[in-house]
Each structure stands twice: as structure tokens, then as C-alpha cells.
Coordinates of C-alpha atoms and ligand atoms in Angstrom, one line a residue:
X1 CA -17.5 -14.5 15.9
X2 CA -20.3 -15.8 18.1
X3 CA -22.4 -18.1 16.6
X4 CA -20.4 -18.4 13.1
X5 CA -18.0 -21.3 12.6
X6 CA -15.1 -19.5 10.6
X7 CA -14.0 -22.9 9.4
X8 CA -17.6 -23.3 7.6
X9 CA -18.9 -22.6 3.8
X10 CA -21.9 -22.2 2.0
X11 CA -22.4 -21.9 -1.3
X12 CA -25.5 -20.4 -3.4
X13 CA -25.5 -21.7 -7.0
X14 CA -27.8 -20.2 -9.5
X15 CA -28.1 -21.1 -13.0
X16 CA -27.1 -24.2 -14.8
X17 CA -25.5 -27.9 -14.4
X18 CA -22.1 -26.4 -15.5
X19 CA -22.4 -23.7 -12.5
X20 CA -23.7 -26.5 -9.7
X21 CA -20.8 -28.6 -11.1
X22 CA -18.6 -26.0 -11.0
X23 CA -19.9 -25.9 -7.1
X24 CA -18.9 -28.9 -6.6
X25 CA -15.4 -27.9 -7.2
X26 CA -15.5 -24.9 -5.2
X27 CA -16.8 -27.2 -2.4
X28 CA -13.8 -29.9 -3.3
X29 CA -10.9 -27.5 -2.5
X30 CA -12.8 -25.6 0.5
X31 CA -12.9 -29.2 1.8
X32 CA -9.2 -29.5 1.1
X33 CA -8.6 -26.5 2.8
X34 CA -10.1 -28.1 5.9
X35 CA -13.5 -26.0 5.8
X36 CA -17.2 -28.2 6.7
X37 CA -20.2 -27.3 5.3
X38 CA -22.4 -25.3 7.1
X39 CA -25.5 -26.3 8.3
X40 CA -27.3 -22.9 7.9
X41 CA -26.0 -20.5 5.2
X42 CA -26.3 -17.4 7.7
X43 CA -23.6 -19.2 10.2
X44 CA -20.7 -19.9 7.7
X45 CA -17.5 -18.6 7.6
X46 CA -17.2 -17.8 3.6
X47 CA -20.4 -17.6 1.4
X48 CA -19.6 -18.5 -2.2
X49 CA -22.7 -17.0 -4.7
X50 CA -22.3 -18.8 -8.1
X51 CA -24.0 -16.4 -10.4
X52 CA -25.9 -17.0 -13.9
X53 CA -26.6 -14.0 -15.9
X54 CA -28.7 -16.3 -18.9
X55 CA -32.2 -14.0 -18.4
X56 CA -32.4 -10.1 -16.9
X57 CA -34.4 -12.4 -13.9
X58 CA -30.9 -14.4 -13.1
X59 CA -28.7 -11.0 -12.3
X60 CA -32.1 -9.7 -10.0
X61 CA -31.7 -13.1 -7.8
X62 CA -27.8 -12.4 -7.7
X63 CA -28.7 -8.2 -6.5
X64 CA -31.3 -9.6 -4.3
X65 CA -28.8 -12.2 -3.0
X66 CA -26.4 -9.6 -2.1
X67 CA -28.9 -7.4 -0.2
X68 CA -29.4 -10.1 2.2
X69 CA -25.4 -11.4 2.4
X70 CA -24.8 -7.5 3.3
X71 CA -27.0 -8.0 6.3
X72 CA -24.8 -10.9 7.7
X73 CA -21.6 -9.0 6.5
X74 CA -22.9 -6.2 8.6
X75 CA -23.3 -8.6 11.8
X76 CA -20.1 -11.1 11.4
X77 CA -17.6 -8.4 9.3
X78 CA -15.4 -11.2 9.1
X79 CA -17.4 -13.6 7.1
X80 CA -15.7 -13.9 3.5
X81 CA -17.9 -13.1 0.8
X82 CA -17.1 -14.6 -2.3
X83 CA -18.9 -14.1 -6.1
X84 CA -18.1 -15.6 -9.0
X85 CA -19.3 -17.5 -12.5
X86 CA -21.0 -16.2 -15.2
X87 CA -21.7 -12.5 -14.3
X88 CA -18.4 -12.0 -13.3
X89 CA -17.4 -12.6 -17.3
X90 CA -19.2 -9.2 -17.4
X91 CA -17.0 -6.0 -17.0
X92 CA -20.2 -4.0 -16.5
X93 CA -21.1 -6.4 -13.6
X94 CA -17.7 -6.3 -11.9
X95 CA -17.8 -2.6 -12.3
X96 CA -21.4 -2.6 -10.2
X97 CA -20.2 -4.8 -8.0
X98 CA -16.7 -3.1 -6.8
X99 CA -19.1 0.6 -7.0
X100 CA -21.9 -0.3 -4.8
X101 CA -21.0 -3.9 -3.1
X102 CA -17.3 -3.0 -2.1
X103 CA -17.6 -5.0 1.2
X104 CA -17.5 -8.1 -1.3
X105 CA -14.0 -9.8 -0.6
X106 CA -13.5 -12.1 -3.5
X107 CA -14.4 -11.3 -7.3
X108 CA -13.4 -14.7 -9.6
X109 CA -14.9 -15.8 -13.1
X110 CA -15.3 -19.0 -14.8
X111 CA -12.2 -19.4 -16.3
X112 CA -9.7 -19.5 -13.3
X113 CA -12.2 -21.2 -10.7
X114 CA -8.5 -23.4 -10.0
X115 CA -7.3 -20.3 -8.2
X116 CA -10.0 -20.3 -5.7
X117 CA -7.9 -21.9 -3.1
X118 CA -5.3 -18.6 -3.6
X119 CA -7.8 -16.1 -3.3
X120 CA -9.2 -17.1 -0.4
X121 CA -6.1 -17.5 1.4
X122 CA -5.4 -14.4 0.3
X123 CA -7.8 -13.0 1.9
X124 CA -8.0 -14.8 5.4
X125 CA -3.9 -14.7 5.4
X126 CA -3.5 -11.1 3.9
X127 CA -6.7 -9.8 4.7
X128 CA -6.8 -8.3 1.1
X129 CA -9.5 -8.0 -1.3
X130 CA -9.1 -9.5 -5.0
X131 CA -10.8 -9.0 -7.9
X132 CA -9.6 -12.2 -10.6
X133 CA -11.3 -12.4 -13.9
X134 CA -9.6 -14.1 -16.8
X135 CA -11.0 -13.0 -20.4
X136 CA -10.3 -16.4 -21.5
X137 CA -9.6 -19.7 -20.7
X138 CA -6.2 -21.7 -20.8
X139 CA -5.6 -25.2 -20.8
X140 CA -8.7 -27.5 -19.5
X141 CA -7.1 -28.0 -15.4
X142 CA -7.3 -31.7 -14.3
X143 CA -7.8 -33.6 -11.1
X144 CA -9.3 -30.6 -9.0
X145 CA -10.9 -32.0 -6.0
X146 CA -15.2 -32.0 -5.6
X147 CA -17.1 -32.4 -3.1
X148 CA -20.4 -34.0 -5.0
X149 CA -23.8 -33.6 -4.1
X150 CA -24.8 -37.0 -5.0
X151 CA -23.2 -40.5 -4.0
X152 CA -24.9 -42.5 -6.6
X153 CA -25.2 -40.2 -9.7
X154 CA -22.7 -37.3 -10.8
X155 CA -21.8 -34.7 -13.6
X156 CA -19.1 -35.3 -16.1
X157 CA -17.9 -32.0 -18.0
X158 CA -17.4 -33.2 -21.0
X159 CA -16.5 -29.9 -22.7
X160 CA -16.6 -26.4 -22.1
X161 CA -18.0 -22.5 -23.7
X162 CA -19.4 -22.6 -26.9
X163 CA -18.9 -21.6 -30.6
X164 CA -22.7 -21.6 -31.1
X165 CA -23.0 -17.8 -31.0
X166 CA -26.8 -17.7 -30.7
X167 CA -27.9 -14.4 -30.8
X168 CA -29.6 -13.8 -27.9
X169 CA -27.3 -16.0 -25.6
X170 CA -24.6 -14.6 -23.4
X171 CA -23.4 -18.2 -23.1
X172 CA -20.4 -17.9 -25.4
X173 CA -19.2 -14.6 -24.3
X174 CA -19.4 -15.5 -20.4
X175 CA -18.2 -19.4 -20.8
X176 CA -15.7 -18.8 -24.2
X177 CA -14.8 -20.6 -26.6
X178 CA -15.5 -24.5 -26.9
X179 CA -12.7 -27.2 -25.9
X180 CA -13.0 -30.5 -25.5
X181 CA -11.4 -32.4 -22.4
X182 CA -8.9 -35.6 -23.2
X183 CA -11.2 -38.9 -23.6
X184 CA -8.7 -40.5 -21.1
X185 CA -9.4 -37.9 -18.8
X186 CA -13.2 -38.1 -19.5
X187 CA -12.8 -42.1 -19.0
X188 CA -10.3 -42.2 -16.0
X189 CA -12.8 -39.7 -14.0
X190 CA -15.4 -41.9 -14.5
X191 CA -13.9 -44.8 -13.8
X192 CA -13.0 -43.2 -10.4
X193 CA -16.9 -42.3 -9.4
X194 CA -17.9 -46.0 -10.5
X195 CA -15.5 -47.0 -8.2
X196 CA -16.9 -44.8 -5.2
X197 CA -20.4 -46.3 -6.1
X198 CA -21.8 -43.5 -8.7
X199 CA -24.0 -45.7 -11.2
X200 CA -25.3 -42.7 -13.5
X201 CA -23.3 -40.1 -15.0
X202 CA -24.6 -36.7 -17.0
X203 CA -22.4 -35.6 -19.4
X204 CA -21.9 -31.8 -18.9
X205 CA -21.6 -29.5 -22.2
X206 CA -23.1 -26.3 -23.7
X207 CA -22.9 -29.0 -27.1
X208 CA -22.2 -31.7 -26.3
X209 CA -22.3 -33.7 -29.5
X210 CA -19.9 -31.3 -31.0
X211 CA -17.8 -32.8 -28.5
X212 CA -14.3 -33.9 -30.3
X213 CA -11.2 -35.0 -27.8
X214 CA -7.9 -36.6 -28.2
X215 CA -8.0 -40.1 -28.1
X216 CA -6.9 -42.3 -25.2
X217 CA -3.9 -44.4 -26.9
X218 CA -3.4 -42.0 -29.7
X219 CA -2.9 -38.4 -29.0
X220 CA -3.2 -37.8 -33.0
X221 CA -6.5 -39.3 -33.2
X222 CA -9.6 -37.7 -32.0
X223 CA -12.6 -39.5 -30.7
X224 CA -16.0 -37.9 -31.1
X225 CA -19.1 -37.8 -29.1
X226 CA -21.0 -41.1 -29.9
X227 CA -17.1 -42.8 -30.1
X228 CA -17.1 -41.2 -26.5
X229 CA -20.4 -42.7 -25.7
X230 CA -19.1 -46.1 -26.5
X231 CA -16.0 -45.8 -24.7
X232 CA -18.0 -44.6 -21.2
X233 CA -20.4 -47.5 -22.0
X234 CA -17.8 -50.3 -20.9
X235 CA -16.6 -49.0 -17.6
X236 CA -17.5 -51.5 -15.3
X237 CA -19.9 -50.3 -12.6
X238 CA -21.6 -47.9 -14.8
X239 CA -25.6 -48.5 -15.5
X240 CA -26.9 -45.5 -17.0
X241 CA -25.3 -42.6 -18.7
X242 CA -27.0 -39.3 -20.0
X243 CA -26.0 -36.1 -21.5
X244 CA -26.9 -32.4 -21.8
X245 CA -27.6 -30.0 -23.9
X246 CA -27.0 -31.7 -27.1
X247 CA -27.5 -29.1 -30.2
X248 CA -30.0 -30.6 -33.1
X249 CA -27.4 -28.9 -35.3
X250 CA -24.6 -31.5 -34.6
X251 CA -27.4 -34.5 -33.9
X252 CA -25.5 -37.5 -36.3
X253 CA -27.1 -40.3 -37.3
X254 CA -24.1 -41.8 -35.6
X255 CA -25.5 -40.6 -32.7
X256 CA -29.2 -41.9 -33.5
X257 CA -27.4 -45.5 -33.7
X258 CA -25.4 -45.4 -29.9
X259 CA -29.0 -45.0 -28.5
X260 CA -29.9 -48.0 -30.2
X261 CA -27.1 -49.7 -29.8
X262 CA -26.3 -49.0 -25.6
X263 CA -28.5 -50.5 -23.4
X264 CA -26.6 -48.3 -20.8
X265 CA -27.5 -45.2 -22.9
X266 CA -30.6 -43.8 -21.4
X267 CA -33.8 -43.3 -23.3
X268 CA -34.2 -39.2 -23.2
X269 CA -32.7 -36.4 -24.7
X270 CA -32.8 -32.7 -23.9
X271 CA -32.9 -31.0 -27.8
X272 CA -33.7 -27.5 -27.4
X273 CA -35.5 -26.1 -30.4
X274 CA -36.6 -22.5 -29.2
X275 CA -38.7 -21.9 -32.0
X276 CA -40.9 -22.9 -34.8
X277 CA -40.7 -20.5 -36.9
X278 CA -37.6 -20.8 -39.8
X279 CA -37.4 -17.6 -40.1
X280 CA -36.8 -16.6 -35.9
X281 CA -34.7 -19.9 -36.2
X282 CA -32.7 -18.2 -38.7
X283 CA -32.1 -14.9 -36.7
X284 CA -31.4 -16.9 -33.6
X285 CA -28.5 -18.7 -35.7
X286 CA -29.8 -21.7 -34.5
X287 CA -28.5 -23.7 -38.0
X288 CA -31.7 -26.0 -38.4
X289 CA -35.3 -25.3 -39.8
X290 CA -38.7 -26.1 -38.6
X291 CA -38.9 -29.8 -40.9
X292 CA -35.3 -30.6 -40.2
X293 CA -36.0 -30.8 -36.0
X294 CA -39.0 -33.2 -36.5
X295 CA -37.4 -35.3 -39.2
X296 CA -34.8 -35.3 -36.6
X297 CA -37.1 -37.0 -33.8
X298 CA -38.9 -38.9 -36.3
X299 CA -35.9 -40.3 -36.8
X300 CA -35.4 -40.7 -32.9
X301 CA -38.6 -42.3 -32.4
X302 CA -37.7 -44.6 -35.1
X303 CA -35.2 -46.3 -33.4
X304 CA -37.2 -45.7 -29.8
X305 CA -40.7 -45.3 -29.9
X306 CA -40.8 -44.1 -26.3
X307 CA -37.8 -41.9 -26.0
X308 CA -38.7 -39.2 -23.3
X309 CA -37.4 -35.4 -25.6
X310 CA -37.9 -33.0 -23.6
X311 CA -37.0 -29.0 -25.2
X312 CA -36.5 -25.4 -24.3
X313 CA -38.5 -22.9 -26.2
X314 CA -38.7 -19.1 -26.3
X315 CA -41.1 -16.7 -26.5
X316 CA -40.5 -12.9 -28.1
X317 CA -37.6 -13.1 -29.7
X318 CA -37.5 -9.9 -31.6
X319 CA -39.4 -9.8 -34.9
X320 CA -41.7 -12.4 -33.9
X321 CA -44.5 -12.2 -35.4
X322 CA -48.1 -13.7 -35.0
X323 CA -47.8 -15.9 -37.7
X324 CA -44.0 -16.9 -36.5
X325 CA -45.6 -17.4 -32.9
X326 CA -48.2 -20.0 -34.8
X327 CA -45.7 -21.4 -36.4
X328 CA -44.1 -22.7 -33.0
X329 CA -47.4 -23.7 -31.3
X330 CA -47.9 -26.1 -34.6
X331 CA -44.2 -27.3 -33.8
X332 CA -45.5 -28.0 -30.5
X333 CA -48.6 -30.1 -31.7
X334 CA -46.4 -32.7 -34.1
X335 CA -43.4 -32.8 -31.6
X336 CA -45.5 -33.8 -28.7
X337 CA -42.5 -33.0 -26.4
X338 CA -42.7 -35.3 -22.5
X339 CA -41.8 -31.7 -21.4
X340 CA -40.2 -28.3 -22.5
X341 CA -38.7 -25.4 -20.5
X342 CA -40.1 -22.3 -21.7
X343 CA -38.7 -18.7 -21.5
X344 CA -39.9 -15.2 -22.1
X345 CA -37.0 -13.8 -24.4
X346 CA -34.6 -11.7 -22.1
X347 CA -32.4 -8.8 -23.8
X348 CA -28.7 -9.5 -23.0
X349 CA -26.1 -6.7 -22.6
X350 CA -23.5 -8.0 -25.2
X351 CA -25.7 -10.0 -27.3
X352 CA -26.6 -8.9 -30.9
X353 CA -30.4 -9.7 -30.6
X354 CA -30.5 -7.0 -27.6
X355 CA -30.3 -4.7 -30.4
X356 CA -32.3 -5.6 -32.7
X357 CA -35.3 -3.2 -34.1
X358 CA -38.8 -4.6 -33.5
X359 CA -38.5 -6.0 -29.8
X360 CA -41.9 -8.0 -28.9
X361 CA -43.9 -5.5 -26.2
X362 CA -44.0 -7.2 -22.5
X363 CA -47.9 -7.6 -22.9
X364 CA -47.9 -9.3 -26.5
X365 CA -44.5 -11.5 -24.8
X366 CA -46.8 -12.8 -21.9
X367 CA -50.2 -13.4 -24.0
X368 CA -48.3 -15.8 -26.1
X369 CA -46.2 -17.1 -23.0
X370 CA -49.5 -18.4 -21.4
X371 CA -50.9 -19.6 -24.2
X372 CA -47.7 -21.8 -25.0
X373 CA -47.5 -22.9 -21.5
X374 CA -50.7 -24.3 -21.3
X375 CA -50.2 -26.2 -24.4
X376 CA -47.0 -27.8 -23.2
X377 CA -48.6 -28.9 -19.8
X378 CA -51.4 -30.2 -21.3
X379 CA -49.3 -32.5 -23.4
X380 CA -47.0 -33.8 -21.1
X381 CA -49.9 -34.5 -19.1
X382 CA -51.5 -36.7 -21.9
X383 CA -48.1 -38.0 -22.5
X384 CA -47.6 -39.0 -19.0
X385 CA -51.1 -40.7 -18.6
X386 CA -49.7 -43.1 -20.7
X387 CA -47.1 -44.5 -18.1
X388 CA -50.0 -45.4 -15.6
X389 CA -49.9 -49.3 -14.9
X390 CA -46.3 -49.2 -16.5
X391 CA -43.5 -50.8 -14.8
X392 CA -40.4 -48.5 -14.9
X393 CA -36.9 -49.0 -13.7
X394 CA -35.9 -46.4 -11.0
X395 CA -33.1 -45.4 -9.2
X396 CA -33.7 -44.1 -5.8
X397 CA -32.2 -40.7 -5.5
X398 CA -32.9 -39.7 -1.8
X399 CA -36.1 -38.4 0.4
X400 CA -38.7 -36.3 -2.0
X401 CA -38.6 -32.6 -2.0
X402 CA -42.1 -32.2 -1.6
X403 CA -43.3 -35.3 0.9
X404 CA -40.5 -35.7 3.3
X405 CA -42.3 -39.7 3.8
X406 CA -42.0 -40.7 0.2
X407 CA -38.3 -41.5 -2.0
X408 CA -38.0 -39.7 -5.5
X409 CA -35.9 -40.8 -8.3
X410 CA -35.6 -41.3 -12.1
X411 CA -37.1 -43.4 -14.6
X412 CA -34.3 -44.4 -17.5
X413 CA -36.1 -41.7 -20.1
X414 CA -35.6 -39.4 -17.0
X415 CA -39.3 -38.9 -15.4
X416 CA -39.5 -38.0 -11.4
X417 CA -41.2 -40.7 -9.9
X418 CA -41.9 -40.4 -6.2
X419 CA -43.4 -43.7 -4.4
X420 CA -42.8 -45.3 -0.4
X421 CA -39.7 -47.1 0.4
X422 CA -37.2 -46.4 3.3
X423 CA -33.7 -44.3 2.8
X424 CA -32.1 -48.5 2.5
X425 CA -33.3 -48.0 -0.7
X426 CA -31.6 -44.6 -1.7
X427 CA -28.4 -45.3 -4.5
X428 CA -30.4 -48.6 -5.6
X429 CA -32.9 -49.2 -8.6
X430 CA -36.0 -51.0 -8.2
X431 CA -39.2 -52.2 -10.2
X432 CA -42.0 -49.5 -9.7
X433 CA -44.9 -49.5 -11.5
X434 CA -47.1 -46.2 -11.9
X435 CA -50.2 -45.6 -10.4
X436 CA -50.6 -41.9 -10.7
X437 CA -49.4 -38.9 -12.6
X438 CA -49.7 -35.3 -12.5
X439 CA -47.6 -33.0 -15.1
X440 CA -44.3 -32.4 -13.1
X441 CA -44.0 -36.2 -11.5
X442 CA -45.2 -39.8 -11.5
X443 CA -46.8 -41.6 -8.1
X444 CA -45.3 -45.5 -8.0
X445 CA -45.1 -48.6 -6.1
X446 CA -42.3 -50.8 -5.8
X447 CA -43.1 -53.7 -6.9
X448 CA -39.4 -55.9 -6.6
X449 CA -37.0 -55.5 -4.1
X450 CA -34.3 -53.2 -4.5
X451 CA -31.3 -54.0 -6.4
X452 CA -27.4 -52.3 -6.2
Ligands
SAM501 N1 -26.6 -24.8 -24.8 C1 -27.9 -25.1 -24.7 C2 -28.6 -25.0 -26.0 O1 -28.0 -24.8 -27.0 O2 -29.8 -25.1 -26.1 C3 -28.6 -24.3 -23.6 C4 -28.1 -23.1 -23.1 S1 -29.0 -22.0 -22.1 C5 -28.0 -22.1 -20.7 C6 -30.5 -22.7 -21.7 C7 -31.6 -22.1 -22.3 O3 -31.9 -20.8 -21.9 C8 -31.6 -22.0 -23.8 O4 -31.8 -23.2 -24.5 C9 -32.6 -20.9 -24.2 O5 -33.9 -21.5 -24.3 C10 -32.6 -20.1 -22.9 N2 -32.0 -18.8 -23.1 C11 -30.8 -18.4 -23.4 N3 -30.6 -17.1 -23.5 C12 -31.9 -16.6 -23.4 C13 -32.4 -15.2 -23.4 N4 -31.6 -14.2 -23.7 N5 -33.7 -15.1 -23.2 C14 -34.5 -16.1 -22.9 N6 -34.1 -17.4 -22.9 C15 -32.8 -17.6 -23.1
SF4_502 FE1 -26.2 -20.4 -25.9 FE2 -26.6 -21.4 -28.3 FE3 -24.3 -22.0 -27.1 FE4 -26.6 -23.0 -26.3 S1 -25.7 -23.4 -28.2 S2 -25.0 -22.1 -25.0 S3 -28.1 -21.4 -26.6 S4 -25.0 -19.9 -27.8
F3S503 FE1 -26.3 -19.4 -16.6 FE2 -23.8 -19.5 -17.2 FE3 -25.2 -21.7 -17.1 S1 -25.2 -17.9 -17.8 S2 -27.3 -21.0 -17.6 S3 -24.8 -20.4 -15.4 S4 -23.5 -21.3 -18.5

């Protein structure tokens, strides 16, 4: 197999924190099957693609993907190619795939990703392709090994799918239906990664605050997010603990009083609104109006003036009008948000807003694009000139993506802040006070030694 390693893996993971923490599972039971990460994607033995199918521009980076993989098939025929999460959810995708790809030796979706370890064996042992995609999800599987990215901070899923139905979202069709892992589970696994040294955990959900699992000690009782926050917040070891998404549908007041209540509880929270107009909101089935969101983070800021909220916003959903467009740049204005993903509205095979009458033309979709995305920027930038000669707690994640001398890490409301230190520091926290910003990340210096 010349230069290829058989025994090696490598796998691409597009999309979001569910899919590179569903990676990390895939990686877990390679690892257990005695397979080493590659160093170089091109050498491995099996290439795993973890597909997203959210926007039209998430399948192209899968077809492009493939194009290339085909290359290397063509060269090493014995390297396993293996695709699987969201697309696969989608018969028209599996049907493209099988037609034009057929030299693709492992088809799996989201729902059985515990069979992985049986599939490729399959194919290495029996030298037979399989195609395995559940339609729906059984019971939640526990204890399946991961291989994490990060030694000091990790991802919790907390639940899984999604009831939401959104219109233009593929999510609940390619993820299911919402369930809730056991608390104790939730609990024990955490308890496990404080014990191997993790200090911040992300709570992983499409919802997370609908969250609702079986209690601990009392398998009749259920125990809902902000109990669950509570819960997490005692295990020993444990310094900072976020979550994401959280809906501003299920947002309690409950909830409001856990971020002033746990010190541990970090000071930022995603809250996608995607529009500002009530009447898109309405079509979207988001379940919340224009006044509701911004009472809602009035009522946030109340309790922490400086809470980092950061959003995801879209742009041409159909029907928008002018005047609904308006209506989401004056949303922009009062909610001042530290940040905001923003997305051109993509039609999704599946989805009832792909059908709608009165879809936005790509010209009209990109004028307003621009214009909102220079909005945003502008404001985080004000918002982050406001940290300079700040001190901020960080915790140093590793060496900086963009300036291989400097360490990067994360303030508590979740700014990147990148400032000198050596890779002794890495998995600690330190004192760094801000002396520069830009719009995507914060310059810093330490100013107190670094702490565990
Ligand atoms: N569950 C989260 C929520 O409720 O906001 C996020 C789910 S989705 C993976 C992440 C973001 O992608 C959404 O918040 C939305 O802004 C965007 N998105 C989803 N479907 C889209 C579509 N068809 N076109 C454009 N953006 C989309
Ligand atoms: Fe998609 Fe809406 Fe569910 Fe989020 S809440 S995953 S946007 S359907
Ligand atoms: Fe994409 Fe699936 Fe996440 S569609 S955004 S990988 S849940």
C-alpha cells in the first residue's frame, strides 16, 4: 500500500458541534479498534467524511470532498472510504451517492453511528460494501468510547434531534426527534472528563433548554435544564460550563436566575433570533416575536450587564420584504449583539419553506446580506473596544491558528483572546488584560501567573 498506513484514519467533519462530537466518537472506537490517527489525511487507511447538509453550500463541500477522496481511492484502492451524518438522513443523497460515487465503501447516518465498528469490519474482514441508514433513532447508546480533540475542555450531548420544525431547517428531519439523555448519565460523564483534567464543558443540543431527563435517584422524576445546570455545577473539578443552542422560545426565568446564581455558569449565551421581522418569525415557526427577544435580553442584561449574546440571523427567507428586512436591521441596532452568525437563506429539499411562493432573488438576498454584515461587524467592533485595558480570565486553549508564536483561548463570556505565553501554559487560566481588539479576536497580556 506504499506510503499509506492501513492501520490509520482520518476523518473530515463538516457542519456543527453535534457532527465534530459525533467525530469524536467515530475516532473513540477507530482507536479501539487499534487504528492511529494519521498524520496527513491523503496517507490513511479509512477516510471518514462527516457530512452537514444545513445550506445548499454544505452538500457542494461534501461533492467537492468526494472529487478529491476519488483521486486517492484511484491510487491506494484499498483505502476505506466511509460517509456518513446528516446527508446520509437524505434518501435523495444516498441515492446520488450509490449512482455516481459507488467506489464509496461505507454509507451510515446519524442514528446508528454505534454500528460503525461493524461496518468497518465488515468491510476490511468481508470486503463488502454497506449502505446503513436508520430512519429513526432508538434508545440514546451509552459509554461509547471518544477520542476528544481537547484535554482541557469537551462537549457534553445533552440531548438529541429536534421538535422545533422550523421551516426552513432540515435539522429535525436529518437528526429526529428530541430525547433527552439520563441526568446520571449526563453527570457521571462529566465527572469522568473532570477527572482526566477537562475544566470546561459545552453542553451539546439542538435546544437545549428544552432539555427534560430522568432524574438521578428517582427515575419518576424529571430534572430540567437549569435543575441540570445546578446539578453539573457541583462536580468537583469543574470551572466553567456553557451550552449551545438554547431556543428563546424555552428561555425560563428559571434559567435567567442559574446565570445569576452559578459562578461556574459562564457569562454568554448563543440565542439565535434569525429575524426581526414578526411576521418572517411567524413563517419560520420560530414561537417568539420581535419585543419578546429583547425583553428577553433586557432581562439577561439585567441580571448581567456584560453577558457576551451572540445570534444567528438570516437573510431571504421567502416573503421578505423590504420593510421585514428593516425590521431586522432595527433588531440589530437595540440588541447590540458581541457577535452574530449570518446566513443567506438556503432552500432545503424536504423543508416546507423550499416551497414557498415569493422566494427573495439572489441579487436582492446579497444586497441586504452586505448591508447586515457590515452592521454586525461594526458593532461587535464597538462592543469589543470596550474590553481594552480590561482584565479577563482566560483559559489557554493551545498555539493560535493564525500566529503559530502566540496562545489563544477564551474569556468566560467566550471572546478569543490571543496573547504570548509558552505551551506550559496550555489547559491553565491566567489573568490577561486586553490591549488590542479587532472584530474576530482580542490581543492580551498575561498579567498573573498561570493557574490549574
Ligand atoms: N438549533 C439551533 C437554533 O435553533 O437556532 C441552530 C441550528 S442550525 C444547525 C444553525 C443555524 O443555521 C440556524 O440558527 C440558522 O440560522 C441557520 N440555518 C438553518 N437552516 C438554514 C437554511 N435553510 N438557510 C440558511 N440558514 C439556515
Ligand atoms: Fe433547526 Fe429550529 Fe431545530 Fe434549531 S430549533 S435545529 S433551527 S428546527
Ligand atoms: Fe449540519 Fe446536521 Fe449540524 S445538518 S449543522 S451537521 S445537525
Amino acid at each position: 500500500m506504499g506510503e499509506k498506513d492501513r492501520k490509520t484514519y482520518h476523518i473530515e467533519t463538516l457542519g456543527c458541534q453535534m457532527n465534530e462530537r459525533d467525530s469524536e466518537t467515530i475516532a473513540g472506537m477507530l482507536e479501539t479498534m487499534g487504528y492511529a490517527r494519521a498524520s496527513e489525511w491523503r496517507t490513511a487507511g479509512v477516510i471518514v467524511v462527516n457530512t452537514c447538509s444545513v445550506r445548499e453550500n454544505a452538500d457542494n463541500r461534501f461533492f467537492g470532498l468526494l472529487g478529491r477522496i476519488k483521486k486517492i481511492k484511484e491510487a491506494a484502492p484499498h483505502t476505506v472510504v466511509a460517509v456518513c451524518g446528516c446527508m446520509m438522513q437524505q434518501q435523495h443523497v444516498v441515492d446520488r451517492v450509490k449512482s455516481t460515487y459507488g467506489w464509496v465503501d461505507i454509507v451510515f447516518g446519524t442514528h446508528n453511528i454505534h454500528e460503525f465498528s461493524r461496518l468497518l469490519a465488515n468491510v476490511t474482514d468481508e470486503k463488502a460494501k454497506v449502505v446503513s441508514v436508520w430512519d429513526e433513532g432508538g434508545e440514546i447508546v451509552e459509554g461509547l468510547p471518544a477520542a476528544r480533540r481537547y484535554p482541557y475542555k469537551a462537549f457534553v450531548n445533552i440531548t438529541r434531534g429536534c421538535n422545533n420544525f422550523c421551516t426552513y431547517c432540515i435539522v429535525p428531519y436529518t437528526r429526529g426527534r428530541e430525547q433527552s439523555r439520563g441526568a446520571e448519565q449526563i453527570i457521571g460523564e462529566v465527572r469522568n472528563l473532570c477527572a482526566d483534567g477537562v475544566k470546561e464543558i459545552t453542553l451539546l443540543g439542538q435546544n437545549v433548554n428544552s432539555y427534560r431527563g430522568r432524574d438521578a435517584a428517582d427515575s419518576e422524576q424529571y430534572v430540567d435544564f437549569p435543575d441540570l445546570l445546578y446539578l453539573l455545577s457541583e462536580v468537583e473539578g469543574l470551572s466553567r460550563i456553557r451550552f449551545m443552542t438554547s431556543h428563546p422560545k424555552d428561555f425560563s426565568d428559571k434559567l435567567i436566575r442559574a446565570f445569576a446564581e452559578l459562578e461556574k455558569l459562564c457569562p454568554g449565551v448563543h440565542l439565535p433570533v434569525q429575524a426581526g421581522s414578526d411576521h418572517i418569525l411567524e413563517c419560520m415557526n420560530r414561537g417568539y416575536t420581535k419585543e419578546t427577544y429583547l425583553s428577553l435580553l433586557a432581562k439577561l442584561r439585567e441580571v448581567l450587564p456584560d453577558i457576551v449574546i451572540t445570534t444567528d440571523l438570516i437573510v431571504g427567507f421567502p416573503g421578505e420584504t423590504e420593510a421585514d428586512f428593516e425590521e431586522t436591521m432595527d433588531l440589530i441596532e437595540r440588541a447590540r449583539f458581541d457577535s452574530a452568525f449570518t446566513f443567506l437563506f438556503s432552500p432545503r429539499k424536504g423543508t416546507p419553506a423550499a416551497e414557498y411562493d415569493a422566494q427573495v432573488s439572489e441579487d436582492v438576498k446579497h444586497r441586504r446580506f452586505n448591508r447586515m454584515v457590515e452592521r454586525v461587524n461594526a458593532i461587535t467592533l464597538e462592543k469589543n473596544r470596550l474590553y481594552v485595558g480590561r482584565t479577563e480570565r482566560v483559559l489557554a486553549e493551545g498555539r493560535s491558528k493564525t500566529d503559530e508564536t502566540m496562545l489563544t483561548g477564551r474569556t468566560a463570556g467566550g471572546k478569543l483572546v490571543n496573547f504570548a505565553s509558552d505551551d506550559r501554559s496550555i489547559g491553565k487560566f491566567a489573568d490577561v488584560e486586553i490591549v488590542g481588539v479587532n472584530t474576530f479576536s482580542f490581543f492580551g497580556r498575561v498579567k498573573d501567573e498561570f493557574q490549574e
